[in-house]
Amino acid sequence: MRTLLLVSILCSAFLPGAHAAMDDCGKEVYFAREDMLNELPLARPAPEFMKRLRAAGNGNAAEQRNLAASYESGYLVSSCKEKAVRWYRQAARNGDEQAQRWVAQFEALEKLAQGPECSDYLCDASAGDDGPRVMTLRSGRYGHFFADLTINGVTARDAVIDTGASDVAISTATAGLMGISLQGTETRASTANGVVAGITKIVPQLRVGQITLKGVRVTILPNLGRPLVGMSFLGRLKMSAAYGQMVLSR
């Protein structure tokens, strides 16, 4: 209880707009560094997080940037974009060059939401018939990028953006939910569990995030875990990645 109270005091004392940030993201949840999937909440913050928070509050620009990265990626603490932005900006004001580059790119990308483009959570699903032509994703924990994958109006959450995968890949179970038949060209694919047999086919339309393409090749594999967004989709887009953000455009 005393540790949690200290976190609250530190946040209130050192984070500009701290009370508003708490309202933005709700109650913070803390995790151990070895909890890669954030599945086991801690009763109190990990010592590493407390050390980082104290140093950031004392004006250490590098630790302010590290704290921002923790909030951005969900490392040691529940993800909160609003707090990440605040701490990156604080670090930038204190002279941290990496934070300054992050803020400059973030503010430039925010402007994409003003036109037919979109940026991550700023995307509007009700955009015009052709949809946005640019989308920006922010990396999750350990630098992976994720986006929702939609086929036939059914969405699979948090598909992995995987430039090492030849095709968009989904499991047979996901294909069933999406109304995709298992009729297609037989293929074999290398997975973490070895080489497995699958089916390859072209789906008429496929959406990743808010970017829609027609005639995309999809491979259906048994027992595949999280869906993969591979090069059959990504290869038709322009891609760039830097400072924890990926820009996809067509």
Short mmCIF file of C-alpha atoms in Angstrom, two decimals:
data_model
loop_
_atom_site.label_atom_id
_atom_site.label_comp_id
_atom_site.label_asym_id
_atom_site.label_seq_id
_atom_site.Cartn_x
_atom_site.Cartn_y
_atom_site.Cartn_z
CA MET A 1 0.00 0.00 0.00
CA ARG A 2 2.82 2.39 0.85
CA THR A 3 4.52 1.62 -2.48
CA LEU A 4 1.34 2.28 -4.45
CA LEU A 5 0.81 5.52 -2.56
CA LEU A 6 4.36 6.57 -3.42
CA VAL A 7 3.70 5.94 -7.12
CA SER A 8 0.61 8.14 -6.90
CA ILE A 9 2.55 10.90 -5.17
CA LEU A 10 5.38 10.73 -7.69
CA CYS A 11 3.01 10.87 -10.64
CA SER A 12 1.13 13.80 -9.16
CA ALA A 13 4.29 15.70 -8.40
CA PHE A 14 6.24 15.12 -11.60
CA LEU A 15 3.87 14.35 -14.48
CA PRO A 16 2.28 17.40 -16.10
CA GLY A 17 -1.45 16.86 -16.14
CA ALA A 18 -1.04 13.68 -14.12
CA HIS A 19 -4.61 13.58 -12.90
CA ALA A 20 -5.93 13.98 -16.43
CA ALA A 21 -3.59 11.20 -17.57
CA MET A 22 -5.00 8.86 -14.96
CA ASP A 23 -8.48 9.62 -16.29
CA ASP A 24 -7.29 9.01 -19.87
CA CYS A 25 -6.02 5.49 -19.26
CA GLY A 26 -7.63 4.40 -16.03
CA LYS A 27 -5.85 2.75 -13.14
CA GLU A 28 -2.27 1.67 -13.77
CA VAL A 29 -1.45 -2.03 -13.69
CA TYR A 30 2.11 -3.20 -13.06
CA PHE A 31 4.00 -6.21 -14.39
CA ALA A 32 7.33 -7.98 -13.93
CA ARG A 33 9.93 -7.67 -16.67
CA GLU A 34 9.79 -11.42 -17.36
CA ASP A 35 6.01 -11.29 -17.85
CA MET A 36 6.27 -10.85 -21.63
CA LEU A 37 2.52 -10.97 -22.26
CA ASN A 38 1.47 -8.89 -19.23
CA GLU A 39 -0.65 -11.74 -17.92
CA LEU A 40 0.22 -11.58 -14.20
CA PRO A 41 -0.44 -8.16 -12.61
CA LEU A 42 1.73 -7.30 -9.62
CA ALA A 43 0.44 -6.06 -6.29
CA ARG A 44 3.00 -3.24 -6.43
CA PRO A 45 5.29 -1.77 -9.09
CA ALA A 46 8.52 -3.57 -9.93
CA PRO A 47 11.66 -1.95 -8.44
CA GLU A 48 12.92 -1.16 -11.95
CA PHE A 49 9.78 0.84 -12.69
CA MET A 50 10.01 2.72 -9.37
CA LYS A 51 13.66 3.59 -10.02
CA ARG A 52 12.78 4.84 -13.50
CA LEU A 53 9.85 6.89 -12.20
CA ARG A 54 11.94 8.55 -9.49
CA ALA A 55 14.73 9.44 -11.90
CA ALA A 56 12.27 10.80 -14.43
CA GLY A 57 10.59 12.88 -11.75
CA ASN A 58 13.95 14.26 -10.72
CA GLY A 59 14.50 15.61 -14.23
CA ASN A 60 16.67 12.89 -15.80
CA ALA A 61 15.84 13.31 -19.48
CA ALA A 62 17.04 9.85 -20.51
CA GLU A 63 14.89 8.21 -17.84
CA GLN A 64 11.95 10.40 -18.83
CA ARG A 65 12.33 8.99 -22.33
CA ASN A 66 12.67 5.45 -20.95
CA LEU A 67 9.54 5.95 -18.87
CA ALA A 68 7.72 7.18 -21.97
CA ALA A 69 8.83 4.04 -23.79
CA SER A 70 7.46 1.92 -20.93
CA TYR A 71 4.06 3.57 -21.22
CA GLU A 72 4.20 3.33 -25.00
CA SER A 73 5.00 -0.38 -25.15
CA GLY A 74 3.42 -1.67 -21.94
CA TYR A 75 6.76 -2.64 -20.38
CA LEU A 76 6.46 -2.95 -16.57
CA VAL A 77 3.23 -0.92 -16.61
CA SER A 78 -0.05 -0.91 -18.50
CA SER A 79 0.21 0.87 -21.83
CA CYS A 80 -0.97 4.48 -21.93
CA LYS A 81 -0.38 6.56 -25.05
CA GLU A 82 -1.29 9.82 -23.34
CA LYS A 83 1.33 9.34 -20.62
CA ALA A 84 3.88 8.20 -23.19
CA VAL A 85 3.40 11.40 -25.17
CA ARG A 86 3.64 13.57 -22.04
CA TRP A 87 6.88 11.97 -20.91
CA TYR A 88 8.42 12.04 -24.39
CA ARG A 89 7.63 15.75 -24.57
CA GLN A 90 9.09 16.34 -21.13
CA ALA A 91 12.28 14.50 -22.12
CA ALA A 92 12.43 16.50 -25.36
CA ARG A 93 12.12 19.78 -23.45
CA ASN A 94 15.00 18.63 -21.25
CA GLY A 95 17.22 18.09 -24.27
CA ASP A 96 16.99 14.35 -24.98
CA GLU A 97 17.65 14.04 -28.73
CA GLN A 98 15.87 10.71 -29.19
CA ALA A 99 12.79 12.11 -27.50
CA GLN A 100 12.98 15.23 -29.66
CA ARG A 101 13.00 13.07 -32.81
CA TRP A 102 10.10 11.00 -31.47
CA VAL A 103 8.03 14.10 -30.71
CA ALA A 104 8.78 15.64 -34.11
CA GLN A 105 7.65 12.49 -35.89
CA PHE A 106 4.62 12.07 -33.64
CA GLU A 107 3.43 15.61 -34.31
CA ALA A 108 3.99 15.19 -38.05
CA LEU A 109 2.02 11.95 -38.07
CA GLU A 110 -0.83 13.53 -36.12
CA LYS A 111 -1.33 15.86 -39.06
CA LEU A 112 -2.09 12.86 -41.26
CA ALA A 113 -5.42 12.60 -39.48
CA GLN A 114 -6.41 15.94 -41.00
CA GLY A 115 -6.79 14.53 -44.53
CA PRO A 116 -7.59 11.22 -46.22
CA GLU A 117 -4.79 9.55 -44.26
CA CYS A 118 -5.01 8.11 -40.77
CA SER A 119 -2.71 7.41 -37.88
CA ASP A 120 -3.24 4.36 -35.65
CA TYR A 121 -6.05 5.09 -33.16
CA LEU A 122 -6.85 8.32 -35.06
CA CYS A 123 -8.12 6.26 -38.01
CA ASP A 124 -11.79 6.72 -38.82
CA ALA A 125 -13.48 3.52 -39.92
CA SER A 126 -16.17 5.55 -41.67
CA ALA A 127 -13.69 7.22 -44.03
CA GLY A 128 -14.49 7.52 -47.75
CA ASP A 129 -15.14 4.65 -50.13
CA ASP A 130 -11.47 4.10 -50.86
CA GLY A 131 -10.49 4.49 -47.22
CA PRO A 132 -7.28 6.00 -45.85
CA ARG A 133 -4.15 5.69 -47.97
CA VAL A 134 -1.69 6.02 -45.10
CA MET A 135 -1.71 4.32 -41.71
CA THR A 136 0.73 4.57 -38.83
CA LEU A 137 1.23 1.82 -36.26
CA ARG A 138 3.09 2.11 -32.98
CA SER A 139 5.14 -0.84 -31.82
CA GLY A 140 4.05 -2.95 -28.90
CA ARG A 141 6.29 -4.67 -26.43
CA TYR A 142 9.64 -5.90 -27.83
CA GLY A 143 9.17 -3.89 -31.00
CA HIS A 144 6.44 -5.93 -32.70
CA PHE A 145 3.73 -4.20 -34.73
CA PHE A 146 0.09 -5.31 -34.66
CA ALA A 147 -3.06 -4.41 -36.56
CA ASP A 148 -6.58 -5.74 -36.88
CA LEU A 149 -7.19 -8.02 -39.87
CA THR A 150 -10.67 -8.01 -41.42
CA ILE A 151 -12.06 -10.36 -44.09
CA ASN A 152 -15.75 -10.67 -44.97
CA GLY A 153 -16.62 -8.24 -42.20
CA VAL A 154 -15.05 -10.43 -39.49
CA THR A 155 -12.08 -8.99 -37.61
CA ALA A 156 -9.17 -10.86 -36.04
CA ARG A 157 -7.58 -8.60 -33.45
CA ASP A 158 -3.87 -7.87 -33.22
CA ALA A 159 -2.50 -9.69 -36.24
CA VAL A 160 1.30 -9.55 -36.35
CA ILE A 161 2.90 -7.42 -39.06
CA ASP A 162 5.50 -9.90 -40.34
CA THR A 163 7.76 -8.93 -43.24
CA GLY A 164 9.32 -12.39 -43.03
CA ALA A 165 6.05 -14.11 -43.97
CA SER A 166 5.31 -14.59 -47.67
CA ASP A 167 1.54 -14.34 -47.29
CA VAL A 168 -1.19 -13.19 -45.00
CA ALA A 169 -1.69 -16.31 -42.87
CA ILE A 170 -4.63 -17.38 -40.73
CA SER A 171 -5.63 -20.57 -38.96
CA THR A 172 -8.32 -22.93 -40.21
CA ALA A 173 -10.44 -21.89 -37.22
CA THR A 174 -10.13 -18.21 -38.10
CA ALA A 175 -10.91 -19.00 -41.74
CA GLY A 176 -14.11 -20.70 -40.61
CA LEU A 177 -15.15 -17.68 -38.55
CA MET A 178 -14.48 -15.44 -41.53
CA GLY A 179 -16.51 -17.60 -43.87
CA ILE A 180 -13.52 -18.60 -46.00
CA SER A 181 -13.74 -22.05 -47.56
CA LEU A 182 -10.82 -24.45 -47.38
CA GLN A 183 -10.86 -25.01 -51.12
CA GLY A 184 -7.71 -23.72 -52.79
CA THR A 185 -4.21 -24.59 -53.87
CA GLU A 186 -2.38 -26.99 -51.60
CA THR A 187 0.87 -25.63 -50.23
CA ARG A 188 3.48 -26.29 -47.58
CA ALA A 189 4.73 -23.65 -45.19
CA SER A 190 7.58 -23.43 -42.71
CA THR A 191 6.42 -22.55 -39.21
CA ALA A 192 7.91 -22.57 -35.73
CA ASN A 193 6.58 -26.12 -35.43
CA GLY A 194 8.14 -27.28 -38.69
CA VAL A 195 6.79 -27.66 -42.20
CA VAL A 196 3.00 -28.00 -42.35
CA ALA A 197 0.46 -28.46 -45.13
CA GLY A 198 -1.95 -25.65 -45.86
CA ILE A 199 -4.22 -24.04 -48.43
CA THR A 200 -3.47 -20.89 -50.43
CA LYS A 201 -6.20 -18.84 -52.07
CA ILE A 202 -7.05 -15.31 -53.15
CA VAL A 203 -9.61 -13.42 -51.08
CA PRO A 204 -11.55 -10.70 -52.94
CA GLN A 205 -10.93 -8.01 -50.31
CA LEU A 206 -8.86 -7.75 -47.16
CA ARG A 207 -8.41 -4.92 -44.67
CA VAL A 208 -5.51 -4.40 -42.30
CA GLY A 209 -6.19 -1.60 -39.86
CA GLN A 210 -7.94 0.87 -42.14
CA ILE A 211 -6.16 0.05 -45.42
CA THR A 212 -8.13 -2.17 -47.79
CA LEU A 213 -6.68 -4.08 -50.75
CA LYS A 214 -8.42 -6.32 -53.26
CA GLY A 215 -7.29 -9.73 -54.46
CA VAL A 216 -4.91 -10.64 -51.65
CA ARG A 217 -3.30 -14.07 -51.36
CA VAL A 218 -3.98 -15.79 -48.03
CA THR A 219 -2.53 -19.01 -46.66
CA ILE A 220 -4.65 -21.06 -44.29
CA LEU A 221 -2.72 -23.23 -41.85
CA PRO A 222 -3.86 -25.63 -39.11
CA ASN A 223 -3.16 -24.63 -35.52
CA LEU A 224 -1.66 -21.25 -36.41
CA GLY A 225 -1.77 -18.94 -33.42
CA ARG A 226 -1.99 -15.22 -34.01
CA PRO A 227 -2.73 -14.22 -37.64
CA LEU A 228 0.19 -12.90 -39.67
CA VAL A 229 0.15 -10.01 -42.13
CA GLY A 230 2.82 -10.99 -44.63
CA MET A 231 4.18 -9.73 -47.91
CA SER A 232 1.17 -10.65 -50.06
CA PHE A 233 -0.36 -7.56 -48.40
CA LEU A 234 2.68 -5.57 -47.27
CA GLY A 235 4.48 -5.97 -50.59
CA ARG A 236 1.82 -3.84 -52.27
CA LEU A 237 2.42 -0.95 -49.88
CA LYS A 238 5.22 1.44 -49.11
CA MET A 239 6.66 0.79 -45.67
CA SER A 240 8.95 2.67 -43.34
CA ALA A 241 9.73 2.16 -39.67
CA ALA A 242 11.62 4.30 -37.17
CA TYR A 243 11.46 5.23 -33.49
CA GLY A 244 8.83 2.62 -32.68
CA GLN A 245 6.46 3.60 -35.48
CA MET A 246 5.66 2.00 -38.82
CA VAL A 247 4.08 3.89 -41.70
CA LEU A 248 2.15 1.94 -44.35
CA SER A 249 0.94 3.75 -47.46
CA ARG A 250 -0.51 2.87 -50.85
#
